[in-house]
């Protein structure tokens, strides 16, 4: 993941307006800790300010939508949280969202796992409003690598557990986002993979996880990065029960069983660590608010 561009969207009584900033997808984590008033001022200093100021979806990697009447913040970035440990997991993102919510009192703060697709749905705009957003990725027949590197803390962007009869195998899809494997369908994901393993031990929770249960004809997943139109999925998985668990990896891990070991810190331990990162990097005026 490299730093990409960001969209900022403000919704008010007159509709929506869009701004953009180069190389801002990673700094979005810091930027949103300004709170709503300072963030609004920051956004209005960027390029754009009209309803059609959308970059193409290839260069886009982050978005923040501020709905002022509803006091609702939607945010997505596919970048790691900047810190001494570059292995951002679901738990680190949850911790960061908790920090944001504390600095946006009275606002509903939501991670938009489907990215610009979710923003388009929120604004009731067609996906082709943003160039290339309505394109469908081409799945790969040979996709699996090991789910984690040797130190177990560097994990794949997507963990895929596939159960076909008595066989349960784990593979890592080391490319950003869950959209491509979801759209690949059972024919691809149930094809035996040379690099797959019969169990997975991880020290971080992947951003995305997918459980393919062929005997039960059910598909369950968690995700922080799944930019697609969900209406495309039933045709790719005819006759399957499809369940999106949001970021609740715990629910999907319970379905997979003991062959998946997630040796991770508690949420409070992760929160203290992430909060410390941002306090250390914050401007002096922001440090007291982050410590609260």
Tab-separated table of C-alpha atoms in Angstrom:
chain	number	residue	atom	x	y	z
A	1	UNK	CA	0.000	0.000	0.000
A	2	UNK	CA	1.439	3.345	-1.030
A	3	UNK	CA	0.076	6.782	-0.256
A	4	UNK	CA	-2.711	7.682	-2.676
A	5	UNK	CA	-5.075	10.549	-3.260
A	6	UNK	CA	-8.155	11.388	-1.199
A	7	UNK	CA	-11.617	12.792	-1.811
A	8	UNK	CA	-13.410	14.945	0.725
A	9	UNK	CA	-17.180	15.295	0.410
A	10	UNK	CA	-19.322	17.792	2.323
A	11	UNK	CA	-23.090	17.281	2.309
A	12	UNK	CA	-25.277	20.174	3.438
A	13	UNK	CA	-28.730	21.574	2.742
A	14	UNK	CA	-27.772	22.467	-0.833
A	15	UNK	CA	-26.443	19.034	-1.788
A	16	UNK	CA	-22.861	17.790	-1.916
A	17	UNK	CA	-19.519	19.266	-2.926
A	18	UNK	CA	-16.216	17.469	-3.502
A	19	UNK	CA	-12.610	18.418	-2.852
A	20	UNK	CA	-9.401	16.423	-3.365
A	21	UNK	CA	-5.819	16.355	-2.161
A	22	UNK	CA	-2.841	14.522	-3.601
A	23	UNK	CA	-1.082	11.854	-1.515
A	24	UNK	CA	-3.601	12.319	1.306
A	25	UNK	CA	-4.956	8.803	1.826
A	26	UNK	CA	-2.379	8.025	4.506
A	27	UNK	CA	-2.556	11.418	6.222
A	28	UNK	CA	-6.335	10.991	6.482
A	29	UNK	CA	-5.758	9.142	9.763
A	30	UNK	CA	-4.147	12.258	11.248
A	31	UNK	CA	-6.343	14.774	9.439
A	32	UNK	CA	-9.612	13.493	10.876
A	33	UNK	CA	-8.296	13.820	14.421
A	34	UNK	CA	-8.687	17.586	13.960
A	35	UNK	CA	-12.375	17.264	14.866
A	36	UNK	CA	-15.258	18.496	12.682
A	37	UNK	CA	-14.714	22.267	12.735
A	38	UNK	CA	-11.017	22.203	11.924
A	39	UNK	CA	-11.530	19.402	9.401
A	40	UNK	CA	-14.157	21.437	7.555
A	41	UNK	CA	-11.784	24.402	7.370
A	42	UNK	CA	-8.982	22.105	6.160
A	43	UNK	CA	-11.179	20.576	3.436
A	44	UNK	CA	-12.232	23.958	2.085
A	45	UNK	CA	-8.563	24.820	1.530
A	46	UNK	CA	-8.118	21.903	-0.926
A	47	UNK	CA	-8.752	21.707	-4.659
A	48	UNK	CA	-12.294	21.527	-5.963
A	49	UNK	CA	-15.396	22.560	-4.101
A	50	UNK	CA	-18.060	21.568	-6.632
A	51	UNK	CA	-20.232	18.474	-7.034
A	52	UNK	CA	-18.311	16.955	-9.957
A	53	UNK	CA	-14.754	17.163	-8.644
A	54	UNK	CA	-14.121	13.398	-8.672
A	55	UNK	CA	-10.732	11.884	-9.509
A	56	UNK	CA	-10.682	8.546	-11.300
A	57	UNK	CA	-10.937	5.540	-9.000
A	58	UNK	CA	-7.480	4.194	-9.904
A	59	UNK	CA	-5.674	7.098	-8.252
A	60	UNK	CA	-8.179	7.391	-5.398
A	61	UNK	CA	-7.319	5.547	-2.160
A	62	UNK	CA	-9.122	7.486	0.566
A	63	UNK	CA	-12.378	9.349	1.191
A	64	UNK	CA	-14.083	11.261	3.989
A	65	UNK	CA	-17.741	12.234	3.656
A	66	UNK	CA	-19.137	14.737	6.162
A	67	UNK	CA	-22.940	14.941	6.215
A	68	UNK	CA	-23.515	18.135	8.194
A	69	UNK	CA	-27.306	17.939	8.750
A	70	UNK	CA	-27.084	14.270	9.843
A	71	UNK	CA	-23.779	14.789	11.724
A	72	UNK	CA	-22.452	11.653	10.080
A	73	UNK	CA	-18.869	10.885	9.019
A	74	UNK	CA	-18.085	8.133	6.507
A	75	UNK	CA	-14.389	7.367	6.101
A	76	UNK	CA	-12.279	4.913	4.169
A	77	UNK	CA	-8.621	4.618	3.309
A	78	UNK	CA	-6.708	1.573	2.132
A	79	UNK	CA	-3.508	2.792	3.798
A	80	UNK	CA	-1.834	1.447	6.923
A	81	UNK	CA	-2.037	3.511	10.079
A	82	UNK	CA	1.286	5.353	10.322
A	83	UNK	CA	3.197	4.035	13.305
A	84	UNK	CA	6.270	2.063	14.336
A	85	UNK	CA	4.501	-1.211	13.473
A	86	UNK	CA	3.411	-1.180	9.840
A	87	UNK	CA	1.149	-4.203	10.221
A	88	UNK	CA	-2.226	-2.503	10.604
A	89	UNK	CA	-5.061	-4.899	11.425
A	90	UNK	CA	-8.793	-4.697	12.030
A	91	UNK	CA	-8.099	-4.038	15.702
A	92	UNK	CA	-5.887	-1.019	14.960
A	93	UNK	CA	-8.565	0.478	12.715
A	94	UNK	CA	-11.202	-0.072	15.415
A	95	UNK	CA	-8.943	1.708	17.895
A	96	UNK	CA	-8.456	4.645	15.538
A	97	UNK	CA	-12.220	4.932	14.958
A	98	UNK	CA	-12.648	5.115	18.730
A	99	UNK	CA	-10.206	8.035	18.831
A	100	UNK	CA	-12.062	9.812	16.030
A	101	UNK	CA	-15.444	9.317	17.704
A	102	UNK	CA	-14.103	10.904	20.910
A	103	UNK	CA	-13.032	13.998	18.951
A	104	UNK	CA	-16.287	14.195	16.950
A	105	UNK	CA	-18.860	14.325	19.782
A	106	UNK	CA	-22.444	13.998	18.607
A	107	UNK	CA	-21.372	12.517	15.263
A	108	UNK	CA	-21.862	8.989	13.977
A	109	UNK	CA	-18.475	7.772	12.718
A	110	UNK	CA	-18.614	4.884	10.225
A	111	UNK	CA	-15.881	3.042	8.347
A	112	UNK	CA	-17.036	2.732	4.724
A	113	UNK	CA	-15.714	-0.719	3.825
A	114	UNK	CA	-17.007	-0.421	0.252
A	115	UNK	CA	-15.174	2.854	-0.260
A	116	UNK	CA	-16.349	5.015	-3.148
A	117	UNK	CA	-19.073	2.505	-4.005
A	118	UNK	CA	-20.570	3.130	-0.577
A	119	UNK	CA	-20.194	6.891	-0.965
A	120	UNK	CA	-21.960	6.774	-4.324
A	121	UNK	CA	-24.805	4.795	-2.746
A	122	UNK	CA	-25.014	7.322	0.094
A	123	UNK	CA	-25.258	10.197	-2.391
A	124	UNK	CA	-27.647	8.253	-4.697
A	125	UNK	CA	-25.214	8.641	-7.612
A	126	UNK	CA	-24.440	6.041	-10.303
A	127	UNK	CA	-21.081	4.301	-10.006
A	128	UNK	CA	-19.914	5.626	-13.365
A	129	UNK	CA	-19.900	9.118	-11.816
A	130	UNK	CA	-16.293	8.251	-10.942
A	131	UNK	CA	-14.189	7.097	-13.883
A	132	UNK	CA	-13.412	3.336	-13.830
A	133	UNK	CA	-15.414	2.735	-10.620
A	134	UNK	CA	-17.951	0.555	-12.432
A	135	UNK	CA	-15.268	-1.748	-13.904
A	136	UNK	CA	-15.140	-5.374	-12.658
A	137	UNK	CA	-11.743	-6.915	-11.751
A	138	UNK	CA	-10.589	-10.073	-13.519
A	139	UNK	CA	-10.032	-12.948	-11.047
A	140	UNK	CA	-6.905	-15.082	-11.066
A	141	UNK	CA	-7.083	-18.880	-11.098
A	142	UNK	CA	-3.797	-19.277	-9.176
A	143	UNK	CA	-4.030	-16.867	-6.291
A	144	UNK	CA	-2.889	-18.423	-3.009
A	145	UNK	CA	0.276	-17.664	-1.104
A	146	UNK	CA	0.967	-18.341	2.557
A	147	UNK	CA	-1.485	-16.424	4.791
A	148	UNK	CA	1.373	-14.802	6.742
A	149	UNK	CA	5.080	-14.193	6.487
A	150	UNK	CA	7.470	-16.128	8.706
A	151	UNK	CA	7.117	-13.764	11.681
A	152	UNK	CA	3.291	-14.216	11.590
A	153	UNK	CA	2.668	-10.471	12.099
A	154	UNK	CA	2.803	-9.569	8.403
A	155	UNK	CA	-0.456	-11.013	7.118
A	156	UNK	CA	-2.113	-11.110	3.715
A	157	UNK	CA	-4.597	-8.412	2.767
A	158	UNK	CA	-7.188	-11.178	2.444
A	159	UNK	CA	-7.287	-14.476	4.340
A	160	UNK	CA	-9.290	-17.137	2.502
A	161	UNK	CA	-10.414	-20.313	4.251
A	162	UNK	CA	-11.948	-22.835	1.856
A	163	UNK	CA	-13.742	-25.957	3.029
A	164	UNK	CA	-14.459	-28.516	0.302
A	165	UNK	CA	-15.695	-31.785	1.762
A	166	UNK	CA	-13.308	-32.844	4.528
A	167	UNK	CA	-10.523	-30.552	3.300
A	168	UNK	CA	-9.995	-27.121	4.924
A	169	UNK	CA	-7.247	-24.990	3.445
A	170	UNK	CA	-6.002	-21.468	4.023
A	171	UNK	CA	-4.487	-19.154	1.485
A	172	UNK	CA	-3.433	-15.523	1.414
A	173	UNK	CA	-4.574	-13.164	-1.329
A	174	UNK	CA	-1.752	-10.610	-1.197
A	175	UNK	CA	-3.496	-7.840	-3.079
A	176	UNK	CA	-5.567	-5.020	-1.680
A	177	UNK	CA	-9.245	-5.597	-1.170
A	178	UNK	CA	-11.834	-8.340	-0.971
A	179	UNK	CA	-13.738	-7.388	-4.123
A	180	UNK	CA	-11.688	-9.498	-6.529
A	181	UNK	CA	-11.903	-12.811	-4.627
A	182	UNK	CA	-15.601	-12.288	-3.863
A	183	UNK	CA	-16.316	-11.701	-7.532
A	184	UNK	CA	-14.163	-14.690	-8.539
A	185	UNK	CA	-16.867	-17.126	-7.434
A	186	UNK	CA	-16.598	-20.695	-6.137
A	187	UNK	CA	-14.979	-22.120	-9.265
A	188	UNK	CA	-11.830	-20.098	-8.603
A	189	UNK	CA	-11.724	-20.116	-4.806
A	190	UNK	CA	-12.334	-23.866	-4.489
A	191	UNK	CA	-9.624	-24.762	-6.994
A	192	UNK	CA	-6.779	-26.463	-5.031
A	193	UNK	CA	-3.871	-24.068	-4.539
A	194	UNK	CA	-0.267	-25.268	-4.233
A	195	UNK	CA	0.617	-22.662	-1.592
A	196	UNK	CA	-2.432	-23.281	0.620
A	197	UNK	CA	-1.935	-24.684	4.131
A	198	UNK	CA	-4.226	-26.757	6.413
A	199	UNK	CA	-4.161	-24.256	9.293
A	200	UNK	CA	-3.283	-20.601	9.845
A	201	UNK	CA	-1.635	-18.939	12.863
A	202	UNK	CA	-1.609	-15.138	12.704
A	203	UNK	CA	-0.488	-12.370	15.049
A	204	UNK	CA	-2.608	-9.703	13.348
A	205	UNK	CA	-6.150	-9.737	12.020
A	206	UNK	CA	-6.182	-9.326	8.219
A	207	UNK	CA	-8.216	-6.441	6.851
A	208	UNK	CA	-10.372	-8.960	5.040
A	209	UNK	CA	-11.297	-12.583	5.602
A	210	UNK	CA	-13.419	-14.968	3.558
A	211	UNK	CA	-14.794	-18.375	4.523
A	212	UNK	CA	-15.976	-20.562	1.640
A	213	UNK	CA	-18.024	-23.479	3.009
A	214	UNK	CA	-18.793	-25.657	-0.010
A	215	UNK	CA	-20.712	-28.416	1.848
A	216	UNK	CA	-22.983	-25.825	3.455
A	217	UNK	CA	-23.056	-23.640	0.314
A	218	UNK	CA	-22.486	-20.560	2.412
A	219	UNK	CA	-20.057	-17.693	2.109
A	220	UNK	CA	-19.140	-15.501	5.078
A	221	UNK	CA	-16.709	-12.609	5.223
A	222	UNK	CA	-15.407	-9.663	7.190
A	223	UNK	CA	-13.879	-6.693	5.469
A	224	UNK	CA	-12.428	-3.216	5.770
A	225	UNK	CA	-11.716	-2.927	2.026
A	226	UNK	CA	-14.325	-4.343	-0.345
A	227	UNK	CA	-15.102	-1.826	-3.071
A	228	UNK	CA	-17.868	-3.412	-5.130
A	229	UNK	CA	-21.575	-3.355	-5.917
A	230	UNK	CA	-23.085	-6.040	-3.632
A	231	UNK	CA	-25.809	-6.668	-6.188
A	232	UNK	CA	-23.171	-8.353	-8.375
A	233	UNK	CA	-22.555	-11.172	-5.913
A	234	UNK	CA	-25.647	-13.430	-6.160
A	235	UNK	CA	-24.973	-14.088	-9.840
A	236	UNK	CA	-21.387	-15.130	-9.005
A	237	UNK	CA	-22.559	-17.422	-6.171
A	238	UNK	CA	-25.897	-18.884	-7.347
A	239	UNK	CA	-27.635	-20.909	-4.659
A	240	UNK	CA	-25.196	-19.836	-1.914
A	241	UNK	CA	-26.069	-18.054	1.339
A	242	UNK	CA	-24.011	-14.849	1.444
A	243	UNK	CA	-23.325	-13.060	4.741
A	244	UNK	CA	-21.356	-9.843	5.191
A	245	UNK	CA	-20.222	-9.616	8.838
A	246	UNK	CA	-18.855	-6.068	8.577
A	247	UNK	CA	-15.596	-5.949	10.543
A	248	UNK	CA	-16.698	-8.751	12.924
A	249	UNK	CA	-13.834	-11.122	12.209
A	250	UNK	CA	-14.648	-12.902	15.470
A	251	UNK	CA	-17.914	-14.214	13.999
A	252	UNK	CA	-16.258	-15.576	10.865
A	253	UNK	CA	-13.338	-17.066	12.810
A	254	UNK	CA	-15.835	-18.960	14.993
A	255	UNK	CA	-17.414	-20.453	11.857
A	256	UNK	CA	-14.016	-21.537	10.507
A	257	UNK	CA	-12.998	-23.318	13.705
A	258	UNK	CA	-9.791	-24.004	15.665
A	259	UNK	CA	-7.650	-24.409	12.550
A	260	UNK	CA	-7.513	-20.594	12.510
A	261	UNK	CA	-5.472	-19.239	15.419
A	262	UNK	CA	-5.500	-15.468	15.938
A	263	UNK	CA	-2.888	-14.725	18.592
A	264	UNK	CA	-3.716	-11.029	19.033
A	265	UNK	CA	-3.773	-8.456	21.830
A	266	UNK	CA	-6.981	-7.388	23.517
A	267	UNK	CA	-8.860	-4.409	22.119
A	268	UNK	CA	-7.829	-2.273	25.122
A	269	UNK	CA	-4.165	-3.148	24.635
A	270	UNK	CA	-4.379	-2.249	20.954
A	271	UNK	CA	-6.218	0.988	21.735
A	272	UNK	CA	-3.547	2.124	24.181
A	273	UNK	CA	-0.839	1.376	21.630
A	274	UNK	CA	-2.576	3.184	18.769
A	275	UNK	CA	-3.468	6.172	20.943
A	276	UNK	CA	0.187	6.446	21.957
A	277	UNK	CA	1.251	6.545	18.306
A	278	UNK	CA	-1.010	9.475	17.541
A	279	UNK	CA	-0.191	11.374	20.729
A	280	UNK	CA	3.501	11.129	19.860
A	281	UNK	CA	2.921	12.480	16.330
A	282	UNK	CA	0.250	15.083	17.159
A	283	UNK	CA	0.729	18.813	17.301
A	284	UNK	CA	1.114	20.082	20.899
A	285	UNK	CA	-2.374	21.641	20.829
A	286	UNK	CA	-3.913	18.232	19.987
A	287	UNK	CA	-2.066	16.039	22.459
A	288	UNK	CA	-4.227	16.751	25.498
A	289	UNK	CA	-7.431	15.926	23.572
A	290	UNK	CA	-5.959	12.624	22.382
A	291	UNK	CA	-4.863	11.703	25.908
A	292	UNK	CA	-8.374	12.256	27.285
